[in-house]
XYZ file of C-alpha atoms in Angstrom:
575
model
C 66.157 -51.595 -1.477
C 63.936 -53.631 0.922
C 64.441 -50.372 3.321
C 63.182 -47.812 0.817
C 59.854 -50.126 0.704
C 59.315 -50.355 3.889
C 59.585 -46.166 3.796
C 57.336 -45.776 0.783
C 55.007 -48.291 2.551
C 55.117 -46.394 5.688
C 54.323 -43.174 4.286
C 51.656 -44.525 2.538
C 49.908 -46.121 5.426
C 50.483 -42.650 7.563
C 49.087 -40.663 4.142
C 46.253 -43.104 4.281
C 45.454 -42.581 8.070
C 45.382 -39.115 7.392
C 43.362 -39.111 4.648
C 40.873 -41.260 6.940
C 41.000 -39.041 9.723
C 40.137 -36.652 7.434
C 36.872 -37.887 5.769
C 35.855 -39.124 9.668
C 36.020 -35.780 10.657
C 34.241 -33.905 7.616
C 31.505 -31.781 8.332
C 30.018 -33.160 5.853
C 28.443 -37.087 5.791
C 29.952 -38.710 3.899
C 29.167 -42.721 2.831
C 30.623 -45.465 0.356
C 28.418 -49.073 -0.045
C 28.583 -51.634 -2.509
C 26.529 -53.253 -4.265
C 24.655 -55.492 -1.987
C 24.334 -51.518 0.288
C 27.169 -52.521 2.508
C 28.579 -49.665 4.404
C 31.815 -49.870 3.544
C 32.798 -45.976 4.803
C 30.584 -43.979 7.108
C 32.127 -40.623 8.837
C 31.496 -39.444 12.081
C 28.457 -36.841 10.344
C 26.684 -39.257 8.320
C 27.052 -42.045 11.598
C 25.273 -39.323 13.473
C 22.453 -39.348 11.035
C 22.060 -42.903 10.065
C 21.243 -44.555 14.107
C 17.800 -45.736 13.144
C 17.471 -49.104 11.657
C 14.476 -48.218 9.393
C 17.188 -45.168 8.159
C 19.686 -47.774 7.187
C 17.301 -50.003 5.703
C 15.861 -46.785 3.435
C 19.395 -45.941 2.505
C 20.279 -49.419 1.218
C 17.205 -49.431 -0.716
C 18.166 -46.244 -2.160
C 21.637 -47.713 -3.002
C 20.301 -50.746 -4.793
C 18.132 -48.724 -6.695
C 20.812 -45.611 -8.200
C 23.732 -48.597 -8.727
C 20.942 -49.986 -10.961
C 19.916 -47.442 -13.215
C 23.066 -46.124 -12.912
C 21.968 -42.545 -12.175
C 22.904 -39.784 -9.406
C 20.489 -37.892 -7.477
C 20.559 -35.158 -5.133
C 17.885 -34.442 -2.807
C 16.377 -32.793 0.066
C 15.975 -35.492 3.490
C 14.130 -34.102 6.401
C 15.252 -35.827 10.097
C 13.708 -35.339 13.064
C 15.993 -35.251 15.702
C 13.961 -34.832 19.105
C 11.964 -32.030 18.814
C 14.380 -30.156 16.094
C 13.680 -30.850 12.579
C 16.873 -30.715 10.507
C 17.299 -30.635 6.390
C 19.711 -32.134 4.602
C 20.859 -31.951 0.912
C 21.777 -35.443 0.310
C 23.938 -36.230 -3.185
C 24.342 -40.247 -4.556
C 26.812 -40.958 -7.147
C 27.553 -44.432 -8.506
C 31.045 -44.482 -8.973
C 33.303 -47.726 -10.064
C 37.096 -47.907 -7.854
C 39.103 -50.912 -8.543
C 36.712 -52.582 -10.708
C 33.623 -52.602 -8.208
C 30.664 -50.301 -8.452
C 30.178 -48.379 -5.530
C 27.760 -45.605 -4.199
C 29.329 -41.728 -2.890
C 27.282 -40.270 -0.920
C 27.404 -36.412 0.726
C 25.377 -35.069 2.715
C 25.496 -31.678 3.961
C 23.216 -29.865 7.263
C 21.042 -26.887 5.697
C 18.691 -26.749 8.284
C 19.641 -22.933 8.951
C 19.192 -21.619 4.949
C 16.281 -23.759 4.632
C 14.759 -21.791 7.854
C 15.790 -18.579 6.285
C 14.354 -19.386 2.757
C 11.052 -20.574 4.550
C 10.926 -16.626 7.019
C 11.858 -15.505 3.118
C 8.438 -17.297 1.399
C 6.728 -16.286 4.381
C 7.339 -12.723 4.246
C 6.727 -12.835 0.746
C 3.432 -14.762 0.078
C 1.856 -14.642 3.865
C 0.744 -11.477 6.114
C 2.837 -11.098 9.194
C 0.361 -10.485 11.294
C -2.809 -11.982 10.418
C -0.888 -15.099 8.650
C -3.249 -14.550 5.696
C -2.054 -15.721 2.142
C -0.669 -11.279 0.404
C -2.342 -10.171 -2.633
C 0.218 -12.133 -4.962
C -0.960 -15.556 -3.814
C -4.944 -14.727 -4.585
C -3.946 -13.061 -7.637
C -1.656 -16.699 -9.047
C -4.970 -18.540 -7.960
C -7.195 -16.336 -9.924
C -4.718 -16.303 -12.872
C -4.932 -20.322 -12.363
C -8.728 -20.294 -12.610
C -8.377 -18.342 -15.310
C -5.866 -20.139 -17.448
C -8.122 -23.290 -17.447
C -10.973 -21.910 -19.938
C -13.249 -23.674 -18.260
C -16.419 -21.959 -19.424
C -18.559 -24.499 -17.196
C -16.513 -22.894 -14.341
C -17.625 -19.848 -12.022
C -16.404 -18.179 -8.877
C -16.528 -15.008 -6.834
C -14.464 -12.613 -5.739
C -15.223 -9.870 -2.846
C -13.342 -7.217 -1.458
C -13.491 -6.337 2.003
C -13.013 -2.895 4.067
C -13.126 -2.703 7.124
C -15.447 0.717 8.603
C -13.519 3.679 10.291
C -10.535 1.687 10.608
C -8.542 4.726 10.793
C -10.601 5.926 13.673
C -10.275 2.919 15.462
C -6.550 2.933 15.253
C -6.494 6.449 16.576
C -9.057 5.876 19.496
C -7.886 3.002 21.085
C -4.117 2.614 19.791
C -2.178 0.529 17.159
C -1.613 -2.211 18.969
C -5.526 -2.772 19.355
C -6.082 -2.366 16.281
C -3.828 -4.855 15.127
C -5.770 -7.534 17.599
C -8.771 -6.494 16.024
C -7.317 -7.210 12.324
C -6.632 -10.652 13.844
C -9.890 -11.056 15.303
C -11.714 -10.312 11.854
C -9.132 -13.036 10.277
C -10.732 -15.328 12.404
C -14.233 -14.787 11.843
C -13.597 -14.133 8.290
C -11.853 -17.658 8.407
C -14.752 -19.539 9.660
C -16.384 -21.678 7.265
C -14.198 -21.255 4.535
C -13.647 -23.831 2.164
C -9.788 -25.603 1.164
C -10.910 -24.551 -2.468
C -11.544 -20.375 -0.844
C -8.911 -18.451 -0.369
C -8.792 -15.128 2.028
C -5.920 -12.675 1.625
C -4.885 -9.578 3.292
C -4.182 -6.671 0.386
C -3.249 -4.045 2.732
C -3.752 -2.175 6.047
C -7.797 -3.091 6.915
C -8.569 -4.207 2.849
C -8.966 -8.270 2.778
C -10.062 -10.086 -0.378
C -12.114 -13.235 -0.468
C -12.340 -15.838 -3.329
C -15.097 -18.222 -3.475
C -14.354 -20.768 -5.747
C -16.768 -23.074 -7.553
C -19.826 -21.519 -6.292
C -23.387 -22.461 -8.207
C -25.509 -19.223 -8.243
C -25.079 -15.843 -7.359
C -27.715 -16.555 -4.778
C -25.460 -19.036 -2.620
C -22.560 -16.060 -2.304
C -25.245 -13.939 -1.191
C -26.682 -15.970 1.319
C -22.915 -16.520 2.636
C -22.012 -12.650 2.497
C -24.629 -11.966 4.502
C -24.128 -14.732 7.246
C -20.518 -13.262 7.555
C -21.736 -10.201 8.327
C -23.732 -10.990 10.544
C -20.846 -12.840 12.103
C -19.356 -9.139 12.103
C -21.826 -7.478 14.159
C -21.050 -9.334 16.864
C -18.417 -6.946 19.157
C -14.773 -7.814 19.811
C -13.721 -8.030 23.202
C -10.223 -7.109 23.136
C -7.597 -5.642 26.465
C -10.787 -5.132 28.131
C -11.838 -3.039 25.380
C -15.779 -3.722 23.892
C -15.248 -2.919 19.826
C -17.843 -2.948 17.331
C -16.341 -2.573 13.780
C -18.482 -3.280 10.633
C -17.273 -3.982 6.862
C -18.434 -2.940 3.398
C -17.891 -5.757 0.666
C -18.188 -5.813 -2.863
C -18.295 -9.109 -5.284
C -17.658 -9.348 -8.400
C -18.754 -13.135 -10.086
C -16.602 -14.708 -13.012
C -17.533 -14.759 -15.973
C -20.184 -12.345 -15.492
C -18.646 -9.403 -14.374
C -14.942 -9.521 -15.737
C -12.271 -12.357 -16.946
C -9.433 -11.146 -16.108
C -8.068 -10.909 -12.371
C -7.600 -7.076 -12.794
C -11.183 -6.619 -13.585
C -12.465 -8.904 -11.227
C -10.601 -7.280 -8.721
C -11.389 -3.446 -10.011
C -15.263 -4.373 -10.537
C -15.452 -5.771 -6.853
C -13.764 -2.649 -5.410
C -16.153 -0.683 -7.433
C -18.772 -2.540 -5.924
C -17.457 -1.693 -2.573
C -17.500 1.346 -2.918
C -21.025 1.996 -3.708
C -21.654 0.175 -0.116
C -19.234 2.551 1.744
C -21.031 5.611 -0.039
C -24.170 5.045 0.955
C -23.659 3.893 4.816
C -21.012 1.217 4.971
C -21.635 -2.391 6.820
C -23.057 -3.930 4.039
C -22.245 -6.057 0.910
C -22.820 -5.271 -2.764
C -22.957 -7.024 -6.023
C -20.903 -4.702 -9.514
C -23.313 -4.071 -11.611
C -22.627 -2.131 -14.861
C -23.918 1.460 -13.226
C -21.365 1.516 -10.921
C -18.621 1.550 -13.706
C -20.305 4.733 -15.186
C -20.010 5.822 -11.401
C -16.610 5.005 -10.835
C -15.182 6.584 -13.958
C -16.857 9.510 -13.034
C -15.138 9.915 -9.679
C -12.168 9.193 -11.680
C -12.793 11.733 -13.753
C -12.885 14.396 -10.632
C -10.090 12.692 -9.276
C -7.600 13.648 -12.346
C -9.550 17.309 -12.167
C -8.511 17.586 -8.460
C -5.528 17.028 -9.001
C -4.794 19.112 -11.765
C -6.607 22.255 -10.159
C -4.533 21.634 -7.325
C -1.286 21.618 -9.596
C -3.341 25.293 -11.434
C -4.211 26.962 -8.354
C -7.821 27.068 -9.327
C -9.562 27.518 -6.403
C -11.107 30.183 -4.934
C -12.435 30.868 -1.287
C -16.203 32.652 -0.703
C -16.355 34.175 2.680
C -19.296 34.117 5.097
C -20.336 36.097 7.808
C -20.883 35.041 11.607
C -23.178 37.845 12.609
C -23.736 39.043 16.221
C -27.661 38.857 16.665
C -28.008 41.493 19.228
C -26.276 44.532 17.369
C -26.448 43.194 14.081
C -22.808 43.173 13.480
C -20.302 40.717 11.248
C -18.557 39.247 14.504
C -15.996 36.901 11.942
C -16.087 34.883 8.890
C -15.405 31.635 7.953
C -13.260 30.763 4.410
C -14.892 28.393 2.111
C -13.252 26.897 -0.690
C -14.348 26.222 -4.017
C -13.501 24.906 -7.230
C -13.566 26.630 -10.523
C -14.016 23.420 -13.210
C -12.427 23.456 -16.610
C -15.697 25.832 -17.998
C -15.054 28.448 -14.782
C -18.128 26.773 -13.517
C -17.997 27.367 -9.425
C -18.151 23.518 -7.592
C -19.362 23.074 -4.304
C -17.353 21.790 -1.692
C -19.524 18.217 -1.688
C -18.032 17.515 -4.978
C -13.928 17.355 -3.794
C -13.325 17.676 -0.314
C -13.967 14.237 0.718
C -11.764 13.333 -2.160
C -9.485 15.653 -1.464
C -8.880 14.207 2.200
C -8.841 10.660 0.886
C -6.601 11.116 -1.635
C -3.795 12.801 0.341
C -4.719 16.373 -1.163
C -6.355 18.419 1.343
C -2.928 19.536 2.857
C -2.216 21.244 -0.050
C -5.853 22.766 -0.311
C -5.559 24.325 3.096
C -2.186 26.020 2.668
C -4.219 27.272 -0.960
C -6.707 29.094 0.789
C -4.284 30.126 3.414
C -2.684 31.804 0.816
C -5.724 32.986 -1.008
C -6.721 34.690 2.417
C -3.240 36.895 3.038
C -3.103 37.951 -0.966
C -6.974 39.660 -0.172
C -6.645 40.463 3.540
C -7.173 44.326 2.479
C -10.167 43.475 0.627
C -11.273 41.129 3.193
C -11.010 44.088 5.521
C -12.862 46.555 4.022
C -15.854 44.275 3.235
C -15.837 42.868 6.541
C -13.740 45.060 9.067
C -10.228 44.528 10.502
C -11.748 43.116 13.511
C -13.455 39.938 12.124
C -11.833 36.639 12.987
C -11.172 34.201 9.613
C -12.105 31.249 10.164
C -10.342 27.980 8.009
C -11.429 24.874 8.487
C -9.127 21.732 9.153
C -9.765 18.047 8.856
C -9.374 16.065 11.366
C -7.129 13.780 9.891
C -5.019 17.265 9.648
C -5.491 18.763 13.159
C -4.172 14.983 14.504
C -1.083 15.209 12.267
C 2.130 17.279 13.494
C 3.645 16.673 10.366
C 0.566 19.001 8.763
C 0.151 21.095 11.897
C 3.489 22.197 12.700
C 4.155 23.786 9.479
C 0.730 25.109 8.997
C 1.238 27.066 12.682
C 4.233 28.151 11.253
C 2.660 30.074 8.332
C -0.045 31.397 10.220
C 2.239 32.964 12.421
C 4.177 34.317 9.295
C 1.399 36.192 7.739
C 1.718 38.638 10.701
C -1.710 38.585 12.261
C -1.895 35.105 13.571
C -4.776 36.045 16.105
C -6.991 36.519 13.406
C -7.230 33.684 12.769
C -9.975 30.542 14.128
C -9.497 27.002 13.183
C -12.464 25.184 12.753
C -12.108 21.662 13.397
C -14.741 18.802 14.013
C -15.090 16.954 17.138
C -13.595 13.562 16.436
C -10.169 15.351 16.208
C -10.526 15.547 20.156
C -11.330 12.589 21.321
C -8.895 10.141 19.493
C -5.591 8.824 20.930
C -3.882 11.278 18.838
C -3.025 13.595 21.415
C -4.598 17.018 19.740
C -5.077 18.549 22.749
C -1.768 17.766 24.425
C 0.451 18.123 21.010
C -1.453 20.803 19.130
C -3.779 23.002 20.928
C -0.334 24.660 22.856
C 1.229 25.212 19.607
C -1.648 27.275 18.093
C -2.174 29.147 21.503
C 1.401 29.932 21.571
C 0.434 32.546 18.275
C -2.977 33.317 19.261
C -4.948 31.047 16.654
C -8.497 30.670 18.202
C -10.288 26.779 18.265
C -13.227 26.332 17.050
C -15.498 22.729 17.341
C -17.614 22.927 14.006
C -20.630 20.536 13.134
C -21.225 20.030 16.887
C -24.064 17.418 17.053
C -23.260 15.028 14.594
C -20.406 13.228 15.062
C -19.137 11.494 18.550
C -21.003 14.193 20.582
C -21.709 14.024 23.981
C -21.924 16.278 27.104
C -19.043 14.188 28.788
C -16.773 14.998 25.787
C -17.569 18.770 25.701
C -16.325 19.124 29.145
C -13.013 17.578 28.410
C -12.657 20.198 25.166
C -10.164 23.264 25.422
C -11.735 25.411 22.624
C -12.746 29.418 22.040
C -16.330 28.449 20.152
C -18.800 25.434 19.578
C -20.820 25.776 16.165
C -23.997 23.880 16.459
C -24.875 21.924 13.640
C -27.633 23.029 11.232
C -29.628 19.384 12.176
C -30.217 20.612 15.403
C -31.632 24.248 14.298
C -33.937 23.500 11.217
C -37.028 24.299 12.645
C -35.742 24.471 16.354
C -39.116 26.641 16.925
C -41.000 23.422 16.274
C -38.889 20.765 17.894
C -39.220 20.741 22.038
C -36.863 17.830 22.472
C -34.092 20.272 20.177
C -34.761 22.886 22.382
C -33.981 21.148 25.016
C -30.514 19.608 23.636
C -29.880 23.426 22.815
C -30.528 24.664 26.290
C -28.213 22.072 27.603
C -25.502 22.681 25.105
C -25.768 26.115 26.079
C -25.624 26.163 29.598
C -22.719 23.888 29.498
C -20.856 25.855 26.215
C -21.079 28.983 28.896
C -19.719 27.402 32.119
C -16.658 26.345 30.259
C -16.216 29.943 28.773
C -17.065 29.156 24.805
C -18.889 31.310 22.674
C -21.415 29.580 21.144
C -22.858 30.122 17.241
C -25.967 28.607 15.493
C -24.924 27.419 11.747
C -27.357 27.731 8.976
C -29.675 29.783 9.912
C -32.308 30.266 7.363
C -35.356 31.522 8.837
C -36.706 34.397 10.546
C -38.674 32.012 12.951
C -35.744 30.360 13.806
C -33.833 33.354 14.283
C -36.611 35.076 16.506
C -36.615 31.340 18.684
C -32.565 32.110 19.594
C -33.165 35.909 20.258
C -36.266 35.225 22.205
C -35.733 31.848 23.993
C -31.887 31.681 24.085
C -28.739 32.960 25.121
C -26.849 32.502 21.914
C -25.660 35.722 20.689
C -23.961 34.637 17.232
C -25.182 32.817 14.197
C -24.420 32.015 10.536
C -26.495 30.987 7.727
C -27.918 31.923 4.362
C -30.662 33.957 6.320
C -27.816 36.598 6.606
C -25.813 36.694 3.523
C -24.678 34.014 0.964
C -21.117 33.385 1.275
C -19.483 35.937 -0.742
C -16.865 36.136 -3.279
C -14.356 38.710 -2.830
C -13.758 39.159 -6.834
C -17.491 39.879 -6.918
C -17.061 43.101 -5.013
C -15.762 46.687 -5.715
C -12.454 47.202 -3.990
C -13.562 50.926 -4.191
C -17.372 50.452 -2.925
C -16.368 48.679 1.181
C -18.793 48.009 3.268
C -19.641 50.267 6.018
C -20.478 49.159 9.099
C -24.063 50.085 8.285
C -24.215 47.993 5.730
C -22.223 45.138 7.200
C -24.914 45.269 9.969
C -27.631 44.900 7.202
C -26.796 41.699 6.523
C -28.581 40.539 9.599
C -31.721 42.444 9.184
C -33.262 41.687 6.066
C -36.495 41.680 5.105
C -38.325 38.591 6.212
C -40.311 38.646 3.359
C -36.973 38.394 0.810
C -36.132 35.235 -1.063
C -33.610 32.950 0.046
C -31.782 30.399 -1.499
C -32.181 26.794 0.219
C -28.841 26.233 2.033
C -27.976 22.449 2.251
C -25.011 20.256 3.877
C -23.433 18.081 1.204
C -20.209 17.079 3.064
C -19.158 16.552 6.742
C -15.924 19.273 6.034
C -17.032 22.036 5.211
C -14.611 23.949 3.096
């Protein structure tokens, strides 16, 4: 008998040394005090932990407390350990063994999910790159504003784009422009307020809230101090930028009370700024609603004359000046409205190429061009080059150009064909030249540089062109007969256009003055221009009446004396 206890007892005391081995080596910490917050059990883990004096003293105050109330808790503790912060998730329970209340206590390491929960929050309510509160954290403080109905309470809210961000990407690479978004942060940043909030919305779009503000004349005066913080350039890889940025500001209650109209009214307001010359700040005002439904309303009729096909192209004539022949002509788009009522290019293209559309357009008239290449012959001659114009948004993307090579080499007389493309598309970091250009020379497609004189012109950049033709813009020859310091920008244009083997035209020519100034005081041999011939519309014609080439060549030589319509640029592509 006295054998068999001493057995029993033995495997108890080994089950109980296991059992403590055990709980020393959990993973977990793991405590039990009593009720004065004793230690009467502490593991390896939670020994580890608790070395500070000031940590034991917290923990028995802790313990006195829960075996009070009588309550568990579970909680988040935060150590630093050297230069590591770690997290724990800590869990008292009061429990009563043998008749004496006692406090359990776990505690487990969740330093790793707590980092991965922060990277989560991050990614989720802060901009990688500029660390800039996303859309959804300036849209709960709004909504918070909001839900307070304090009618004593105003603030603004202003929507920022930044200029030719696009451009700026191309030029000088991605990676710059991503400093430069930083940059902006920065100076955006300056001066702000704990109650303001700035948040990045998307690629170069920022929004700012301004909250309390007093009058609409304080968020004036600090609009405009910021940007005149903006002119200032950035100095980034060794690179001098200047980059401006259009704002509009909408006020609460004034111009909207809910975030969503706020918002809206404030990009409406921006809007109107980059419209009518950019770098410059705007308060909504009522007008520009009526304005932006409008655009609206030729958005949705874009798109749905895209989806109908109903577009139609007018052709005009390049004309040879010395023997008054059509030389080529260039395919110009326009839109036929819900009434049939012909729109001008002005109305949709730059809508068209901001709103993703003007691939589609281009293949349109593509195809418009092969179904009335017969026609197109017989009023103009099989010889004449067809022009189409490309964006340069287009001519920079493979995705666009590929594809487009591809079906003008499938309508069987590629070499017909000129694209007419506007300087900027050579000088960014897009590669045009190098990527492009050998694809279209492969099939014979000619280059064109259209609105030459506008954009980032410069002799320097002319030299470093590959192209067939340079079309000089109509600014430089409105009255070129009158304007000495034209003439001479001409002559050099010229001189240079013909050492690097391009033909050079004259676009909208609508006098005979300036028409006698080229033939008498230049060497520029084509031109085009309502002086000639209005761009015409191949359904207009008689398939069975063609033109001869007498009375193509008569569309150079008419009588001075004739009225003209007034020929006027409304858009920067010309379609």
């Amino acid at each position: 008998m006295a054998a068999a206890v001493a057995t029993n007892e033995s495997e108890l005391h080994s089950e109980l040394r296991i059992l403590r081995d055990v709980v020393r080596l959990l993973p977990a910490g793991v405590t039990v005090q009593d009720e004065q917050g004793n230690f009467l059990v502490v593991n390896d883990a939670a020994a580890a932990r608790l070395q500070l004096a000031s940590q034991l003293d917290e923990r028995r105050e802790t313990c006195l407390e829960l075996l009070r109330s009588g309550r568990s808790a579970v909680l988040e503790e935060a150590v630093a350990s050297g230069a590591t912060r770690l997290v724990f998730l800590t869990a008292h329970r009061p429990v009563q063994i043998a008749d004496r209340n006692l406090l359990l206590t776990t505690s487990a390491d969740i330093t790793e999910q707590k980092a991965f929960e922060d990277q989560l929050f991050r990614s989720a309510y802060y901009d990688e790159l500029t660390g800039l509160p996303t859309r959804r954290v300036i849209e709960h403080r709004v909504n918070s504003l909001l839900r307070r109905n304090d009618t004593d309470g105003h603030f603004a809210l202003a929507f920022l784009d930044i200029d030719n961000f696009k451009h700026i990407n191309d030029y000088y690479g991605h990676s710059i422009g991503d400093a430069l978004l930083v940059e902006m942060t920065r100076r955006l940043s300056l001066s702000l307020r704990e109650t303001d909030i700035l948040s990045r919305i998307s690629g170069d779009e920022f929004l700012l809230l301004l909250n309390p503000i007093q009058t609409e004349q304080e968020v004036a005066d600090y609009i405009e101090f910021m940007l005149q913080r903006l002119k200032a350039p950035f100095f980034i890889d060794q690179s001098e930028i200047f980059a401006s940025t259009s704002i509009g500001v909408s006020l609460y209650p004034e111009h909207g009370r809910s975030y969503d109209e706020l918002r809206q009214n404030a990009d409406i307001a921006m809007y109107r700024v980059k419209n009518g010359g950019k770098g410059a700040a705007a308060f909504f005002d009522a007008s520009m609603e009526v304005e932006a439904m409008a655009r609206t309303k030729i958005e949705q009729s874009l798109r749905l004359a895209i989806l109908e096909k109903r577009f139609c192209c007018a052709f005009q004539a390049k004309v040879d000046l010395r023997t008054q022949e059509v030389r080529g002509i260039e395919a110009l788009v326009r839109l036929r409205d819900n009434e049939g009522v012909i729109q001008a290019p002005g109305t949709f293209i730059n809508l068209a190429v901001e709103l993703g559309l003007i691939d589609e357009l281009t293949h349109l008239v593509l195809a418009e061009i092969v179904k009335s290449i017969d026609l197109i012959n017989n009023t103009f001659g099989p010889d004449a080059t067809i022009s189409i114009n490309v964006a340069a948004k287009q001519a920079a993307n493979p995705e666009f150009m590929r594809p487009f090579a591809r079906a003008l080499e499938e309508t069987g007389f590629p070499r017909r064909f000129m694209i007419e493309v506007t300087e900027d598309a050579f000088v960014t970091k897009s590669h045009f030249q190098e990527e492009i250009l050998p694809i279209l020379r492969r099939i014979g497609v000619g280059i064109s540089i259209d609105d030459f004189g506008i954009g980032y012109s410069s002799l320097s950049a002319l030299a470093d062109i590959t192209a067939d033709e340079i079309k000089i813009d109509r600014s430089f020859i409105t009255d070129i007969h009158k304007r000495p310091r034209s003439q001479g920008i001409l002559r050099a244009i010229e001189s240079l256009s013909e050492a690097l083997g391009m033909t050079v035209i004259a676009e909208g020519i609508e006098s005979y003055e300036e028409l006698a100034y080229l033939q008498a005081a230049t060497k520029i041999r084509y031109a085009q221009g309502y002086y000639f011939a209005k761009p015409i519309f191949l359904d207009d014609l008689k398939p069975s009446m063609p033109l001869t080439s007498e009375s193509r060549a008569s569309l150079a030589s008419r009588a001075v004396q004739e009225a003209r319509p007034a020929y006027t640029r409304t858009n920067s592509y010309r379609r």
